[in-house]
mmCIF file of C-alpha atoms in Angstrom:
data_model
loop_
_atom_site.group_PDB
_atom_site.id
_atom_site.type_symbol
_atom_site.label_atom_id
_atom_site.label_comp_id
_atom_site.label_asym_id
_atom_site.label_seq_id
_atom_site.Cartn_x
_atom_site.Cartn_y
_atom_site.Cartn_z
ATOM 1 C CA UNK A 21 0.000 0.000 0.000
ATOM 2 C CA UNK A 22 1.366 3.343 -0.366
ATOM 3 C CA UNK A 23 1.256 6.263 1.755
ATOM 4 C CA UNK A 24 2.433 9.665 2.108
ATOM 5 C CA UNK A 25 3.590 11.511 5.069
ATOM 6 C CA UNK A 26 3.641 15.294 5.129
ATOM 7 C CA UNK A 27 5.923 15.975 8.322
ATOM 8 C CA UNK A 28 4.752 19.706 9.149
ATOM 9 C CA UNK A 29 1.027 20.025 9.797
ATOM 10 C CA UNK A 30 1.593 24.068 10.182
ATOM 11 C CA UNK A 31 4.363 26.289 8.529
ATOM 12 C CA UNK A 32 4.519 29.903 9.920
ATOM 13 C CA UNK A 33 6.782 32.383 7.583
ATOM 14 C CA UNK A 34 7.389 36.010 7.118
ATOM 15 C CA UNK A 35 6.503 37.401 3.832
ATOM 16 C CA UNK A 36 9.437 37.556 1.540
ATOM 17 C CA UNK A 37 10.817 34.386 3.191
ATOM 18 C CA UNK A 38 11.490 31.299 1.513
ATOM 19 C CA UNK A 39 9.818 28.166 2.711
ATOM 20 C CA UNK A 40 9.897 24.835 1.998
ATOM 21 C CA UNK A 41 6.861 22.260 2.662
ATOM 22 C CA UNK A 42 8.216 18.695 2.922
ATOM 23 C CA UNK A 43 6.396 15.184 1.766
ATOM 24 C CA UNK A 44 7.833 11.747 2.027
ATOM 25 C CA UNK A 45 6.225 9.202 -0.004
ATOM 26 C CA UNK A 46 6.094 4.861 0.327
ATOM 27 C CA UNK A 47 5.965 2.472 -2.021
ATOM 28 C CA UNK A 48 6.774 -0.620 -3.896
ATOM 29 C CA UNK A 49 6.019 0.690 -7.201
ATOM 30 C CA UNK A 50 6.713 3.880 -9.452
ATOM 31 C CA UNK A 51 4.671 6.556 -8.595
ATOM 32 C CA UNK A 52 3.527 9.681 -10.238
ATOM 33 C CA UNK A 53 3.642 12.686 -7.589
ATOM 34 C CA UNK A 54 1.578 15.880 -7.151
ATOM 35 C CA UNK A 55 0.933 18.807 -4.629
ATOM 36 C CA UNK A 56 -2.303 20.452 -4.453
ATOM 37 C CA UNK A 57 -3.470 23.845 -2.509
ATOM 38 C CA UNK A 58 -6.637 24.538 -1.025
ATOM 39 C CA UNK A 59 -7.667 27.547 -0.379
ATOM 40 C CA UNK A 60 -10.059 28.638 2.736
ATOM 41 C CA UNK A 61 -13.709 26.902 1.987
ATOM 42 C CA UNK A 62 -12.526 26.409 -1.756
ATOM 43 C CA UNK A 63 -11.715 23.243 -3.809
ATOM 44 C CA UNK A 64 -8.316 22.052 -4.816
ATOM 45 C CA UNK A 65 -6.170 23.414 -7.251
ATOM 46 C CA UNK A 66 -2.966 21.467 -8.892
ATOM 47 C CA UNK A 67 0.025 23.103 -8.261
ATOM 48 C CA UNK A 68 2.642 20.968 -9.750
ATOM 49 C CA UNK A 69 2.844 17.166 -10.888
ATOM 50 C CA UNK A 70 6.260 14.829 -11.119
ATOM 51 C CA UNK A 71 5.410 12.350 -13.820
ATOM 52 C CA UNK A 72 8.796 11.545 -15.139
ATOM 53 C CA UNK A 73 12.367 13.046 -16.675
ATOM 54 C CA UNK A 74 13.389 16.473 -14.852
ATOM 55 C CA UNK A 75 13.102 15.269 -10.838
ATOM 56 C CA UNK A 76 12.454 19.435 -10.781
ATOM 57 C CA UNK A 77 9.037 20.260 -11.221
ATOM 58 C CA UNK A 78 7.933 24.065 -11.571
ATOM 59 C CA UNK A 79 4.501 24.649 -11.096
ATOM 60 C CA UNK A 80 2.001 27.800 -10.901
ATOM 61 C CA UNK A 81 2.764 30.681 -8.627
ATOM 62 C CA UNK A 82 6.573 30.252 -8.438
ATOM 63 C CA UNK A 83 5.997 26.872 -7.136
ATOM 64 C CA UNK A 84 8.686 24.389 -7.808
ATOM 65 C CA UNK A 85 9.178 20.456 -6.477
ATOM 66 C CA UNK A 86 12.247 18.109 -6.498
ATOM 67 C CA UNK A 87 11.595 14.425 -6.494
ATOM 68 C CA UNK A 88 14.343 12.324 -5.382
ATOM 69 C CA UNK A 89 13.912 8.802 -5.313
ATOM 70 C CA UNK A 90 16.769 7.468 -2.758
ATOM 71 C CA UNK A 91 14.884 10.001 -0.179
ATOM 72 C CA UNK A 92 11.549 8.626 -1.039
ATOM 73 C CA UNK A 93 10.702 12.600 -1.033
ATOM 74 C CA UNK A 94 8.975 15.345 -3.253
ATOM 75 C CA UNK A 95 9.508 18.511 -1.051
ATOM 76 C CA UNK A 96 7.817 21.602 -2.353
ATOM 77 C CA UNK A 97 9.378 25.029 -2.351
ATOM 78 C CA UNK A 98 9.079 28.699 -3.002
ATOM 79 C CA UNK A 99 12.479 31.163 -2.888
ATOM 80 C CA UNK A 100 9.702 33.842 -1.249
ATOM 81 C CA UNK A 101 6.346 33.906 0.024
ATOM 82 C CA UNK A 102 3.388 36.204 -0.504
ATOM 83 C CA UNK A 103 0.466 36.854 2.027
ATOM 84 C CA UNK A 104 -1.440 35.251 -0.610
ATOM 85 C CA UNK A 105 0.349 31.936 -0.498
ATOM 86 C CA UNK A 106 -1.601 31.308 2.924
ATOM 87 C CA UNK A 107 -3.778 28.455 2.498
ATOM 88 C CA UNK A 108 -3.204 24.520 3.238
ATOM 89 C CA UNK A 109 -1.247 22.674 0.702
ATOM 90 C CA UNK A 110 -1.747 18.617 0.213
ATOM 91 C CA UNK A 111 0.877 16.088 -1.239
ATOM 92 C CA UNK A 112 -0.642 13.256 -3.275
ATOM 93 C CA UNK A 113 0.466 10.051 -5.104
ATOM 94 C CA UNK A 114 -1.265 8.346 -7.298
ATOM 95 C CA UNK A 115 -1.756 4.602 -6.626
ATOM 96 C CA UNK A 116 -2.773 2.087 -9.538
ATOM 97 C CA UNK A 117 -4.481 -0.478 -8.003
ATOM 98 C CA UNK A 118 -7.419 -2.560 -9.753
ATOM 99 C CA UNK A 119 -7.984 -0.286 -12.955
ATOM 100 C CA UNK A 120 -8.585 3.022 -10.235
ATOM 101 C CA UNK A 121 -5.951 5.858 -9.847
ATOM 102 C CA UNK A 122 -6.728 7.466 -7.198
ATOM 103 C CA UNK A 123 -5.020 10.105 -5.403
ATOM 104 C CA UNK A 124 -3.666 8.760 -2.052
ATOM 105 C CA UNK A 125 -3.113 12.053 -0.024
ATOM 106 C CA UNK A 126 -1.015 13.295 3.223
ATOM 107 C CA UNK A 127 -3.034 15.338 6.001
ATOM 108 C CA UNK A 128 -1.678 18.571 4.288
ATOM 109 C CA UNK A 129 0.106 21.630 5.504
ATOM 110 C CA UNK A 130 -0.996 24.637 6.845
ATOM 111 C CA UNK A 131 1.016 27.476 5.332
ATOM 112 C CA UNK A 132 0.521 30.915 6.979
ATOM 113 C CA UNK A 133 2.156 33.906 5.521
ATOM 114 C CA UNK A 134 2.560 36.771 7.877
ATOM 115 C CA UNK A 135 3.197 40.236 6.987
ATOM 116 C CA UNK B 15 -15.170 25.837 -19.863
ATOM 117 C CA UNK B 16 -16.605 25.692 -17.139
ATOM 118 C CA UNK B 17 -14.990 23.780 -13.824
ATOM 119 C CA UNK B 18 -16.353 21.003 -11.955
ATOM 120 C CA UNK B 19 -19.621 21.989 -10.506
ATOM 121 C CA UNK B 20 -20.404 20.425 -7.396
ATOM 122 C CA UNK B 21 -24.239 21.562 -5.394
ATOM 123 C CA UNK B 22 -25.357 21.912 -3.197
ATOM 124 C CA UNK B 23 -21.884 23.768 -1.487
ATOM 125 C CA UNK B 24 -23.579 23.474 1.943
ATOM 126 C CA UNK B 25 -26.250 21.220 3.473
ATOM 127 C CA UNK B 26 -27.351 20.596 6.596
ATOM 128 C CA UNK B 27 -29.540 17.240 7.694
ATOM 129 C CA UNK B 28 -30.576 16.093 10.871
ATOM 130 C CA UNK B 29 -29.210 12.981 12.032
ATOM 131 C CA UNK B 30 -31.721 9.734 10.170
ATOM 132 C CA UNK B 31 -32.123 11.984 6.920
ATOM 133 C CA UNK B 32 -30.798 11.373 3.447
ATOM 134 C CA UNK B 33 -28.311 13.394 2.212
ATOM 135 C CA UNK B 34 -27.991 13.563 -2.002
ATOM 136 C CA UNK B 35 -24.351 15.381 -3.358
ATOM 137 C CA UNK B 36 -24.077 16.254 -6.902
ATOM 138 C CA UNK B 37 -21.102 16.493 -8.978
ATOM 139 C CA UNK B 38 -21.097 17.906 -12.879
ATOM 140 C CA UNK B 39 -17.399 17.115 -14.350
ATOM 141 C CA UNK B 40 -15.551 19.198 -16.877
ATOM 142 C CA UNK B 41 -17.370 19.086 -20.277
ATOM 143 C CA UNK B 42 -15.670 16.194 -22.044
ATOM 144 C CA UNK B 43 -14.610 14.262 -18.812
ATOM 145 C CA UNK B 44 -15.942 10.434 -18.117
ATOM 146 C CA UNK B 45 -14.603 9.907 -15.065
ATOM 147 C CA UNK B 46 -15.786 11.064 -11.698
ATOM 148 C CA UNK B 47 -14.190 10.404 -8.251
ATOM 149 C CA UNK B 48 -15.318 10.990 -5.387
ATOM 150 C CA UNK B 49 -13.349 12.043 -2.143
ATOM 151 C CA UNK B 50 -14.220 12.858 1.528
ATOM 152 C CA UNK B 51 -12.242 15.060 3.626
ATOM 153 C CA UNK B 52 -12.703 15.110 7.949
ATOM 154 C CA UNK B 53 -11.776 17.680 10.015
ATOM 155 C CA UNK B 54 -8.193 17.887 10.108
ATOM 156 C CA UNK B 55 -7.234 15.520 8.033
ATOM 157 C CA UNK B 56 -6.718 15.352 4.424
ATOM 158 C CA UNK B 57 -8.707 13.668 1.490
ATOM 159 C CA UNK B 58 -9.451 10.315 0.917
ATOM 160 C CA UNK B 59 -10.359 8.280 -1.569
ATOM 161 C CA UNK B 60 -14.095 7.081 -1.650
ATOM 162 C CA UNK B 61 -15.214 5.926 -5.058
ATOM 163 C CA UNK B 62 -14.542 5.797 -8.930
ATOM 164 C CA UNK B 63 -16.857 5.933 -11.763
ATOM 165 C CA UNK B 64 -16.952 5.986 -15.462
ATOM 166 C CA UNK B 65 -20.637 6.124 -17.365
ATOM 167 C CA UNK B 66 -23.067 3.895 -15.802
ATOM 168 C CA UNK B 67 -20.370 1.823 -14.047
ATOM 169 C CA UNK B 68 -18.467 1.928 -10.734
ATOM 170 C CA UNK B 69 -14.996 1.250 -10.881
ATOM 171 C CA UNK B 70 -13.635 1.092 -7.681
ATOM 172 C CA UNK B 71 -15.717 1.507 -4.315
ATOM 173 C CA UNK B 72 -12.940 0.195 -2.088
ATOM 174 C CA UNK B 73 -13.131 3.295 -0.125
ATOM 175 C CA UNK B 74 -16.856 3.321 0.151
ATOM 176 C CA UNK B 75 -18.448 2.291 3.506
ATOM 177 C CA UNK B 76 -20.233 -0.751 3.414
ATOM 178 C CA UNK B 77 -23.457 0.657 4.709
ATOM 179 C CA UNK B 78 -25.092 3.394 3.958
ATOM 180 C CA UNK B 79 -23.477 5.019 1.318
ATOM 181 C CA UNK B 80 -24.184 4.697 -3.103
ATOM 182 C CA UNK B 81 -22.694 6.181 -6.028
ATOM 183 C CA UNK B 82 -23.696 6.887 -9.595
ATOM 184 C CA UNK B 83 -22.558 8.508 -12.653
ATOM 185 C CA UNK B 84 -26.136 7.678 -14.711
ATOM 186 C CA UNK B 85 -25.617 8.486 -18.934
ATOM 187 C CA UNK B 86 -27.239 11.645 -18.244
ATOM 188 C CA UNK B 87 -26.979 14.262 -15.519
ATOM 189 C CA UNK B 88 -24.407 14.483 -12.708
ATOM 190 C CA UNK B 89 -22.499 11.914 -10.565
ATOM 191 C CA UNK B 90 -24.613 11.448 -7.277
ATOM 192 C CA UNK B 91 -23.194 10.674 -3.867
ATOM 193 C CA UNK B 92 -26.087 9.241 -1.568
ATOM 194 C CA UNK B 93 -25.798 8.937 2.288
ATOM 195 C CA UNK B 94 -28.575 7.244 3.998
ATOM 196 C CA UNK B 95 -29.146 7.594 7.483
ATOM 197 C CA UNK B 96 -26.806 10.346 7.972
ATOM 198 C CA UNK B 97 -25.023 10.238 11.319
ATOM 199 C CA UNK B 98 -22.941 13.143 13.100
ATOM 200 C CA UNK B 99 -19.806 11.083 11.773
ATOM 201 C CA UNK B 100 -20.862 12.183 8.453
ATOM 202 C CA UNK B 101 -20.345 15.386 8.759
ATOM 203 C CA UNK B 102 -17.359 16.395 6.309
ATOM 204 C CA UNK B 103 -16.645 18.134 3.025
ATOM 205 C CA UNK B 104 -17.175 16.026 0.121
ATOM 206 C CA UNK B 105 -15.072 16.756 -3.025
ATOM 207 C CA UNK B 106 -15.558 15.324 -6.841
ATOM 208 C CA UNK B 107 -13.217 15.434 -9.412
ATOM 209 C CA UNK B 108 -12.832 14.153 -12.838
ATOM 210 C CA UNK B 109 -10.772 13.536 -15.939
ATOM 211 C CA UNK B 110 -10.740 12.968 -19.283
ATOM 212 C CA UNK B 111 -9.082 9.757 -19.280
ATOM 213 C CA UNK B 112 -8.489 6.602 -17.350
ATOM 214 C CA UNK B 113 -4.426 6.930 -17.003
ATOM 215 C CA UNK B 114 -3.134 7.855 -13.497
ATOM 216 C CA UNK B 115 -0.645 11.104 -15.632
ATOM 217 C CA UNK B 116 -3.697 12.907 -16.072
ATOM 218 C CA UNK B 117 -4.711 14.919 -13.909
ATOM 219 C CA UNK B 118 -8.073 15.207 -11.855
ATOM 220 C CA UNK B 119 -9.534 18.165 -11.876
ATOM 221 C CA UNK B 120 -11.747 19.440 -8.390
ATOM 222 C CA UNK B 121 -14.873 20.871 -7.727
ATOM 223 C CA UNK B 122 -15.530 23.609 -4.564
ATOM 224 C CA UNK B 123 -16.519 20.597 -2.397
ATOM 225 C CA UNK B 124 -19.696 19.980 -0.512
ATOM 226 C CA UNK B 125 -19.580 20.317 3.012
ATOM 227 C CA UNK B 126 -22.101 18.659 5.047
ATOM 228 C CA UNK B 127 -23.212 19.524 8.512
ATOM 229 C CA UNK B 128 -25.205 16.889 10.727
ATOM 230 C CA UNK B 129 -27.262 18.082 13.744
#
């Protein structure tokens, strides 16, 4: 089974600041890799996905995600923050399993961005 | 284009009532899954559906709870019976295929209170 562990359940930061968001993954099998954000009372919105070649992603917003595969880990990072960044932010993989791919998720991150 | 529509965005049922979600996918998109998200915690998987069929319901409780995606209209999510546990937000998403690169797309969410 896989699973995916996001070890921070709250990031506080400065605006301006750089932050990083980490997300450790398990599994027996190749796995395609994604990080989501949800915004207050809103849906989810994809901010990046690691399917294969470049292990660094760059998503919307000046988003950007390294996979490394030795580490088991897909940490997500922005080289500084905006007051509009708060929100929650969820790590996924996707898990193949009986013709289904769904999105096994961590318990997400709660990003606040303080002036 | 529009997004995935999901209605109604809030409802509230007493404890013994039926609760009905809806979920309209992108124009062009077959597959519909459906996701459940409890209080601090992130989202997990619940069921999958293409047309007229059901996929995978491994993440479905046994009682209580139905799925459809019928050849016309929206997906519907059913809970009978609805207890306070129930109480959650309730996210759909879809995509165009049935290969875990693409990505699924979400709708606002339903969140459902239980007195």
């Amino acid at each position: 089974a896989q699973s995916v562990t996001q070890l921070d359940s709250q990031v506080p930061v400065f605006e301006e600041a750089p932050v990083e968001l980490r997300c450790n993954y398990s599994s027996s099998v190749s796995v395609y890799l994604f990080w989501y954000v949800q915004y207050p009372n809103q849906g989810l919105q994809l901010l990046l996905k690691y399917l294969s070649g470049s292990t660094l992603v760059k998503g919307i917003n000046g988003f950007e995600a390294e996979f490394n595969k030795s580490q088991t880990s897909f940490h997500l990072r922005k080289p500084s923050v905006h007051i509009s960044d708060t929100a929650e932010y969820f790590c996924a993989v996707s898990h193949l399993q009986g013709g289904s791919e769904k999105l096994v998720f961590g318990k997400g991150t709660k990003l606040t961005v303080n002036p | 284009n529009a997004g995935v529509m999901q209605n109604p965005r809030h409802l509230v049922r007493r404890r013994g009532q039926e609760a009905r979600l809806r979920c309209s996918p992108m124009k062009g998109h077959s597959h519909v899954y459906w996701y459940r998200q409890l209080p601090e915690e992130g989202l997990k998987f619940m069921v999958y559906l293409q047309k007229e069929n059901i996929i995978d319901e491994s993440g479905m409780p046994k009682e209580r709870f139905s799925a459809e995606f019928p050849k016309e209209g929206p997906s519907i999510l059913r809970i009978q019976q609805v207890v306070r546990g129930d109480s959650a937000a309730y996210f759909c998403a879809s995509s165009p295929l049935a290969g875990y690169t693409d990505t699924q797309y979400f709708g606002p969410g339903t969140r459902l209170t239980v007195l």
